Short mmCIF file of N, CA and C and ligand atoms in Angstrom, two decimals:
data_model
loop_
_atom_site.label_atom_id
_atom_site.label_comp_id
_atom_site.label_asym_id
_atom_site.label_seq_id
_atom_site.Cartn_x
_atom_site.Cartn_y
_atom_site.Cartn_z
N UNK A 143 0.35 -1.43 0.01
CA UNK A 143 -0.32 -0.04 -0.08
C UNK A 143 0.59 1.01 0.11
N UNK A 144 0.25 2.14 -0.52
CA UNK A 144 1.58 3.11 -1.08
C UNK A 144 0.80 4.33 -0.38
N UNK A 145 0.93 5.00 0.72
CA UNK A 145 0.04 6.34 1.07
C UNK A 145 0.71 8.03 1.46
N UNK A 146 1.72 7.39 0.17
CA UNK A 146 2.96 8.56 0.58
C UNK A 146 2.09 10.05 -0.29
N UNK A 147 1.43 9.84 -0.72
CA UNK A 147 0.30 11.19 -1.41
C UNK A 147 -0.47 11.20 -0.67
N UNK A 148 -1.24 11.28 0.37
CA UNK A 148 -2.60 11.14 1.20
C UNK A 148 -2.22 12.71 2.26
N UNK A 149 -2.52 12.87 2.41
CA UNK A 149 -2.56 14.50 2.70
C UNK A 149 -3.02 13.82 4.61
N UNK A 150 -3.70 13.45 4.52
CA UNK A 150 -4.68 13.07 5.61
C UNK A 150 -3.30 11.67 6.80
N UNK A 151 -3.64 11.82 7.13
CA UNK A 151 -2.24 11.55 8.63
C UNK A 151 -1.69 12.00 9.03
N UNK A 152 -1.50 13.77 8.21
CA UNK A 152 0.11 14.37 8.40
C UNK A 152 0.11 14.49 9.74
N UNK A 153 -1.08 15.10 9.78
CA UNK A 153 -1.20 15.51 11.73
C UNK A 153 -0.28 14.47 12.48
N UNK A 154 -0.78 13.21 12.13
CA UNK A 154 0.08 12.06 12.88
C UNK A 154 1.35 12.15 13.19
N UNK A 155 1.44 11.87 11.96
CA UNK A 155 3.33 12.11 11.42
C UNK A 155 4.40 13.27 12.16
N UNK A 156 3.32 14.16 12.86
CA UNK A 156 4.25 15.88 12.81
C UNK A 156 4.35 15.66 14.54
N UNK A 157 5.47 15.42 15.24
CA UNK A 157 5.43 14.64 16.65
C UNK A 157 5.21 16.40 17.85
N UNK A 158 3.96 15.94 18.54
CA UNK A 158 3.91 16.59 19.41
C UNK A 158 4.50 17.62 20.42
N UNK A 159 5.55 16.77 21.20
CA UNK A 159 6.21 17.93 21.13
C UNK A 159 8.23 17.81 20.09
N UNK A 160 9.07 19.11 20.92
CA UNK A 160 10.91 18.72 20.03
C UNK A 160 10.64 19.53 20.76
N UNK A 161 12.60 18.63 21.03
CA UNK A 161 13.80 19.67 21.43
C UNK A 161 13.69 21.29 20.83
N UNK A 162 13.76 22.17 21.85
CA UNK A 162 14.86 23.59 21.69
C UNK A 162 15.63 23.44 20.78
N UNK A 163 16.46 24.10 19.76
CA UNK A 163 17.80 23.64 19.29
C UNK A 163 18.49 24.30 19.60
N UNK A 164 17.87 25.43 20.63
CA UNK A 164 19.17 25.98 21.69
C UNK A 164 18.98 25.82 22.93
N UNK A 165 18.13 25.35 23.45
CA UNK A 165 18.61 25.04 25.25
C UNK A 165 18.28 23.30 25.33
N UNK A 166 17.61 22.91 24.43
CA UNK A 166 17.17 21.34 24.24
C UNK A 166 16.36 20.90 24.70
N UNK A 167 15.45 22.20 25.45
CA UNK A 167 14.30 21.88 26.23
C UNK A 167 13.13 21.58 25.69
N UNK A 168 11.95 20.28 25.33
CA UNK A 168 11.06 19.81 25.29
C UNK A 168 10.20 20.75 24.83
N UNK A 169 9.54 20.88 24.19
CA UNK A 169 7.95 22.44 24.19
C UNK A 169 7.66 21.43 23.27
N UNK A 170 6.15 22.04 23.13
CA UNK A 170 4.56 21.37 23.01
C UNK A 170 4.77 22.50 21.54
N UNK A 171 3.85 21.68 20.21
CA UNK A 171 3.47 22.16 19.01
C UNK A 171 2.42 23.26 18.92
N UNK A 172 2.69 24.42 18.49
CA UNK A 172 1.67 25.20 18.17
C UNK A 172 1.15 24.82 16.62
N UNK A 173 0.20 25.38 16.27
CA UNK A 173 -0.44 25.47 15.02
C UNK A 173 0.41 26.92 14.76
N UNK A 174 0.53 26.45 13.11
CA UNK A 174 1.46 26.91 12.13
C UNK A 174 0.26 29.01 12.38
N UNK A 175 -1.10 28.47 12.30
CA UNK A 175 -2.01 30.14 12.17
C UNK A 175 -1.47 30.61 13.40
N UNK A 176 -0.81 30.27 14.65
CA UNK A 176 -0.43 31.30 15.93
C UNK A 176 0.79 31.76 15.19
N UNK A 177 1.54 31.33 14.76
CA UNK A 177 2.98 31.95 14.11
C UNK A 177 2.91 32.97 13.22
N UNK A 178 1.74 32.69 12.49
CA UNK A 178 1.25 33.79 11.45
C UNK A 178 0.93 35.21 11.62
N UNK A 179 0.12 35.46 12.86
CA UNK A 179 -0.28 36.34 13.90
C UNK A 179 0.74 36.58 14.72
N UNK A 180 2.09 36.52 14.89
CA UNK A 180 3.30 36.92 15.99
C UNK A 180 4.70 37.50 15.09
N UNK A 181 4.43 37.01 13.61
CA UNK A 181 6.12 36.16 13.50
C UNK A 181 5.95 38.30 12.53
N UNK A 182 7.52 39.04 12.89
CA UNK A 182 7.29 40.46 11.60
C UNK A 182 6.96 39.58 10.31
N UNK A 183 5.99 40.55 9.31
CA UNK A 183 6.17 40.23 8.07
C UNK A 183 6.23 38.96 7.74
N UNK A 184 5.28 37.74 8.19
CA UNK A 184 5.37 36.43 8.18
C UNK A 184 5.90 35.91 6.35
N UNK A 185 4.83 37.36 5.35
CA UNK A 185 5.62 36.74 3.93
C UNK A 185 6.69 36.96 4.27
N UNK A 186 7.65 36.73 4.46
CA UNK A 186 9.08 36.78 3.90
C UNK A 186 9.92 35.46 4.79
N UNK A 187 8.92 34.27 5.60
CA UNK A 187 9.22 33.57 6.05
C UNK A 187 8.94 31.79 5.44
N UNK A 188 9.56 31.16 4.70
CA UNK A 188 8.97 30.12 3.76
C UNK A 188 8.20 29.18 5.34
N UNK A 189 7.15 28.67 5.52
CA UNK A 189 6.48 28.27 6.13
C UNK A 189 5.62 27.37 5.35
N UNK A 190 6.30 26.16 5.74
CA UNK A 190 5.75 25.03 4.92
C UNK A 190 4.97 24.04 6.29
N UNK A 191 4.20 22.81 5.60
CA UNK A 191 3.64 22.08 6.28
C UNK A 191 4.21 21.29 7.47
N UNK A 192 4.67 21.47 8.12
CA UNK A 192 5.48 20.67 9.41
C UNK A 192 4.97 21.36 11.03
N UNK A 193 5.70 20.39 11.26
CA UNK A 193 4.97 20.73 13.12
C UNK A 193 6.18 22.60 13.93
N UNK A 194 5.09 23.09 14.56
CA UNK A 194 6.11 24.29 15.18
C UNK A 194 5.88 23.61 16.18
N UNK A 195 7.06 25.01 17.08
CA UNK A 195 7.11 24.94 18.27
C UNK A 195 7.41 26.22 18.97
N UNK A 196 6.78 25.92 19.85
CA UNK A 196 7.26 27.39 21.03
C UNK A 196 7.71 27.53 22.21
N UNK A 197 9.41 28.28 22.69
CA UNK A 197 9.90 27.81 23.16
C UNK A 197 10.03 29.34 24.81
N UNK A 198 9.15 28.46 25.71
CA UNK A 198 8.58 29.52 26.73
C UNK A 198 9.82 29.63 27.98
N UNK A 199 11.31 29.56 27.36
CA UNK A 199 12.09 29.56 28.26
C UNK A 199 12.41 31.45 28.71
N UNK A 200 12.67 31.62 29.78
CA UNK A 200 13.20 33.31 29.92
C UNK A 200 14.40 33.41 29.42
N UNK A 201 14.84 32.84 29.61
CA UNK A 201 16.84 32.64 28.77
C UNK A 201 16.77 32.25 27.68
N UNK A 202 16.49 31.79 27.12
CA UNK A 202 16.55 31.39 25.18
C UNK A 202 16.21 32.37 24.84
N UNK A 203 16.92 32.49 23.52
CA UNK A 203 15.77 34.63 22.62
C UNK A 203 15.22 33.20 21.58
N UNK A 204 14.84 32.06 21.94
CA UNK A 204 14.03 31.87 20.15
C UNK A 204 12.88 31.32 21.08
N UNK A 205 11.93 31.49 19.48
CA UNK A 205 10.58 32.06 20.41
C UNK A 205 9.53 30.58 19.99
N UNK A 206 10.19 30.46 18.22
CA UNK A 206 9.39 29.38 17.57
C UNK A 206 10.60 28.51 16.75
N UNK A 207 10.19 27.62 17.25
CA UNK A 207 11.07 26.34 15.96
C UNK A 207 10.31 25.42 15.00
N UNK A 208 11.12 25.07 14.16
CA UNK A 208 11.01 24.02 13.17
C UNK A 208 10.84 22.62 13.12
N UNK A 209 10.54 21.87 13.28
CA UNK A 209 10.62 20.42 12.48
C UNK A 209 11.87 20.50 11.72
N UNK A 210 12.20 21.39 10.61
CA UNK A 210 13.26 21.90 9.62
C UNK A 210 14.59 22.59 9.96
N UNK A 211 14.49 22.47 11.09
CA UNK A 211 15.51 23.11 11.58
C UNK A 211 15.62 24.65 11.86
N UNK A 212 14.30 26.07 11.53
CA UNK A 212 13.56 26.85 11.08
C UNK A 212 13.81 27.72 12.60
N UNK A 213 14.71 28.26 13.19
CA UNK A 213 14.44 29.40 14.51
C UNK A 213 13.77 30.46 14.21
N UNK A 214 12.78 31.47 14.61
CA UNK A 214 12.64 31.89 15.04
C UNK A 214 12.09 33.10 16.30
N UNK A 215 13.61 33.28 16.24
CA UNK A 215 13.89 34.62 17.78
C UNK A 215 12.79 35.46 17.82
N UNK A 216 12.62 35.85 19.39
CA UNK A 216 11.75 36.64 19.81
C UNK A 216 11.78 37.97 19.68
N UNK A 217 13.64 38.48 18.76
CA UNK A 217 13.23 39.72 18.24
C UNK A 217 12.54 39.42 17.48
N UNK A 218 12.45 39.09 16.47
CA UNK A 218 11.56 38.70 14.68
C UNK A 218 9.56 38.44 15.36
N UNK A 219 9.67 39.32 16.66
CA UNK A 219 7.67 39.19 16.59
C UNK A 219 7.23 40.42 16.88
N UNK A 220 6.13 40.46 16.48
CA UNK A 220 5.19 42.03 16.30
C UNK A 220 5.10 41.69 17.70
N UNK A 221 5.26 40.85 18.83
CA UNK A 221 4.41 40.48 20.29
C UNK A 221 5.24 40.47 21.25
N UNK A 222 6.08 41.20 22.06
CA UNK A 222 6.84 40.55 23.18
C UNK A 222 5.73 39.32 24.16
N UNK A 223 6.67 39.09 24.39
CA UNK A 223 6.62 37.46 24.68
C UNK A 223 6.90 37.91 26.06
N UNK A 224 5.48 36.94 27.01
CA UNK A 224 5.27 38.07 28.24
C UNK A 224 6.36 36.46 28.94
N UNK A 225 6.45 35.41 28.77
CA UNK A 225 7.32 34.92 29.26
C UNK A 225 8.71 35.27 29.06
N UNK A 226 9.36 36.17 28.12
CA UNK A 226 10.18 36.46 28.66
C UNK A 226 10.74 37.53 28.15
N UNK A 227 9.50 38.75 29.29
CA UNK A 227 9.83 39.80 30.28
C UNK A 227 10.07 39.44 31.28
N UNK A 228 10.69 40.29 32.16
CA UNK A 228 10.73 40.31 33.69
C UNK A 228 9.70 41.53 34.21
N UNK A 229 9.78 42.60 33.32
CA UNK A 229 8.89 43.74 34.00
C UNK A 229 7.73 43.14 34.12
N UNK A 230 6.64 43.73 35.71
CA UNK A 230 5.20 43.42 35.86
C UNK A 230 4.38 43.40 34.68
N UNK A 231 4.16 44.88 34.06
CA UNK A 231 3.09 45.53 32.73
C UNK A 231 3.93 43.85 32.44
N UNK A 232 4.17 43.16 32.38
CA UNK A 232 4.20 42.56 31.06
C UNK A 232 2.60 41.75 29.92
N UNK A 233 2.46 40.97 29.59
CA UNK A 233 0.94 40.85 29.36
C UNK A 233 1.03 39.56 29.59
N UNK A 234 -0.07 39.31 29.86
CA UNK A 234 -0.52 37.68 30.34
C UNK A 234 -1.55 37.42 29.97
N UNK A 235 -2.94 38.92 29.41
CA UNK A 235 -3.79 37.15 28.81
C UNK A 235 -3.31 38.47 27.57
N UNK A 236 -3.86 37.45 25.93
CA UNK A 236 -3.42 38.93 25.77
C UNK A 236 -5.18 39.00 24.73
N UNK A 237 -5.88 37.95 25.08
CA UNK A 237 -7.51 38.07 24.52
C UNK A 237 -8.03 38.86 25.60
N UNK A 238 -7.86 39.21 26.26
CA UNK A 238 -8.66 40.47 26.84
C UNK A 238 -7.61 41.49 27.12
N UNK A 239 -6.66 41.72 27.68
CA UNK A 239 -5.18 42.95 27.47
C UNK A 239 -4.75 43.16 29.25
N UNK A 240 -5.06 41.76 29.68
CA UNK A 240 -5.02 41.68 30.96
C UNK A 240 -3.05 41.72 31.32
N UNK A 241 -2.63 42.77 32.79
CA UNK A 241 -1.50 42.47 32.49
C UNK A 241 -1.02 41.66 33.44
N UNK A 242 0.45 41.53 33.87
CA UNK A 242 0.14 40.49 35.31
C UNK A 242 -0.19 42.11 36.91
N UNK A 243 -0.03 42.62 36.72
CA UNK A 243 0.22 43.79 37.52
C UNK A 243 -1.56 43.71 37.69
N UNK A 244 -2.18 44.05 36.53
CA UNK A 244 -3.81 44.24 36.66
C UNK A 244 -3.94 42.44 37.21
N UNK A 245 -3.77 41.52 36.82
CA UNK A 245 -4.12 40.57 37.46
C UNK A 245 -3.88 40.37 38.94
N UNK A 246 -2.77 40.64 39.35
CA UNK A 246 -2.19 41.08 40.86
C UNK A 246 -3.39 41.92 41.94
N UNK A 247 -3.73 42.97 41.18
CA UNK A 247 -4.25 44.35 41.61
C UNK A 247 -6.38 43.57 41.48
N UNK A 248 -6.27 43.20 40.54
CA UNK A 248 -7.96 42.95 41.00
C UNK A 248 -8.01 41.11 40.74
N UNK A 249 -8.20 40.48 42.16
CA UNK A 249 -8.41 39.06 41.39
C UNK A 249 -9.85 38.54 40.77
N UNK A 250 -10.65 40.27 40.51
CA UNK A 250 -11.87 39.21 39.57
C UNK A 250 -11.56 39.07 38.39
N UNK A 251 -10.04 39.61 37.79
CA UNK A 251 -10.44 39.82 36.65
C UNK A 251 -10.43 38.49 35.66
N UNK A 252 -9.66 37.32 36.47
CA UNK A 252 -9.38 36.42 36.69
C UNK A 252 -10.71 35.49 36.17
N UNK A 253 -11.82 35.72 37.43
CA UNK A 253 -12.84 35.49 37.17
C UNK A 253 -13.64 35.23 36.15
N UNK A 254 -13.23 37.59 35.42
CA UNK A 254 -13.95 37.21 34.30
C UNK A 254 -13.15 36.58 33.16
N UNK A 255 -11.51 36.23 33.44
CA UNK A 255 -10.89 35.75 32.16
C UNK A 255 -11.68 34.15 32.04
N UNK A 256 -11.71 33.89 32.75
CA UNK A 256 -12.50 32.23 33.17
C UNK A 256 -13.72 31.66 32.45
N UNK A 257 -14.40 32.99 33.44
CA UNK A 257 -16.48 32.94 31.56
C UNK A 257 -16.25 32.77 30.99
N UNK A 258 -15.40 33.66 30.20
CA UNK A 258 -15.41 34.42 29.06
C UNK A 258 -14.85 33.28 27.99
N UNK A 259 -13.66 32.30 28.62
CA UNK A 259 -12.62 31.53 28.19
C UNK A 259 -13.72 30.41 28.34
N UNK A 260 -14.76 29.96 28.72
CA UNK A 260 -15.50 28.83 29.40
C UNK A 260 -17.15 29.22 27.76
N UNK A 261 -17.40 30.65 28.23
CA UNK A 261 -18.02 30.99 26.83
C UNK A 261 -17.43 30.62 25.53
N UNK A 262 -16.65 30.50 25.19
CA UNK A 262 -15.56 30.88 23.62
C UNK A 262 -15.50 31.78 23.74
N UNK A 263 -14.87 33.12 24.60
CA UNK A 263 -15.40 34.42 23.47
C UNK A 263 -13.33 34.79 23.77
N UNK A 264 -13.05 33.50 24.29
CA UNK A 264 -11.33 33.74 24.03
C UNK A 264 -10.51 33.98 22.70
N UNK A 265 -9.49 33.54 22.34
CA UNK A 265 -8.90 34.03 20.45
C UNK A 265 -7.38 33.41 21.14
N UNK A 266 -7.17 32.50 21.94
CA UNK A 266 -5.46 31.99 22.29
C UNK A 266 -5.23 31.61 21.78
N UNK A 267 -5.10 30.79 20.38
CA UNK A 267 -4.80 30.54 19.17
C UNK A 267 -4.32 31.24 18.54
N UNK A 268 -4.75 32.44 18.38
CA UNK A 268 -4.32 33.77 17.67
C UNK A 268 -3.49 34.79 18.43
N UNK A 269 -4.45 35.23 19.53
CA UNK A 269 -3.87 36.44 20.35
C UNK A 269 -2.24 35.51 21.73
N UNK A 270 -2.57 34.48 21.69
CA UNK A 270 -1.26 34.09 22.40
C UNK A 270 -0.16 33.95 21.60
N UNK A 271 1.09 34.25 22.03
CA UNK A 271 1.93 33.79 21.14
C UNK A 271 2.48 31.90 21.61
N UNK A 272 1.95 31.74 22.94
CA UNK A 272 2.19 30.63 22.94
C UNK A 272 1.19 29.25 22.31
N UNK A 273 0.43 29.91 21.88
CA UNK A 273 -1.12 29.70 21.03
C UNK A 273 -2.19 28.53 22.40
N UNK A 274 -1.52 28.72 23.75
CA UNK A 274 -2.92 28.30 24.24
C UNK A 274 -3.50 28.99 25.02
N UNK A 275 -4.18 28.88 26.13
CA UNK A 275 -4.66 29.49 27.62
C UNK A 275 -3.77 29.86 28.03
N UNK A 276 -4.71 31.48 28.49
CA UNK A 276 -3.82 32.35 29.31
C UNK A 276 -3.70 32.04 31.19
N UNK A 277 -4.03 31.03 30.97
CA UNK A 277 -5.20 30.57 32.82
C UNK A 277 -3.74 30.85 33.52
N UNK A 278 -3.37 29.74 32.57
CA UNK A 278 -2.09 28.62 33.62
C UNK A 278 -0.95 30.37 34.52
N UNK A 279 -0.74 31.10 33.50
CA UNK A 279 0.04 31.83 34.10
C UNK A 279 -0.37 33.30 34.71
N UNK A 280 -2.16 33.47 35.46
CA UNK A 280 -1.99 34.07 36.00
C UNK A 280 -1.99 33.52 37.41
N UNK A 281 -1.13 34.67 38.75
CA UNK A 281 -1.27 34.73 39.88
C UNK A 281 -2.07 33.66 40.90
ZN1 ZN B 491 14.76 28.10 23.61
#
């Protein structure tokens, strides 16, 4: 049986986790869609169909990397990464624009975010550079 040209099953061939080429730690896959929303001038990249991953290590300059060895540094993003910033005003919820300071001052904000996440009103996949829900970043 030859299924090399079939597009179905491609998803499953992409590893769910891959090690960052710089810090060697494993990170989870992010949709290509996420990258397109955060990299500067995305038309300048050759973004083929493959696995993309988000390195959230504070001490690593890599933001995204791909199966083929492509590295996108944090300086190549339009969005400052909260994971890699030390200042308190950093954004933690990109969907509703909540900074770490906001979240610390007003615990009701977390309830608001939880409520609207439940209702499907968040947009983590595209708003958050990690492609994932921000609730884990709340204090
Ligand atoms: Zn890294």
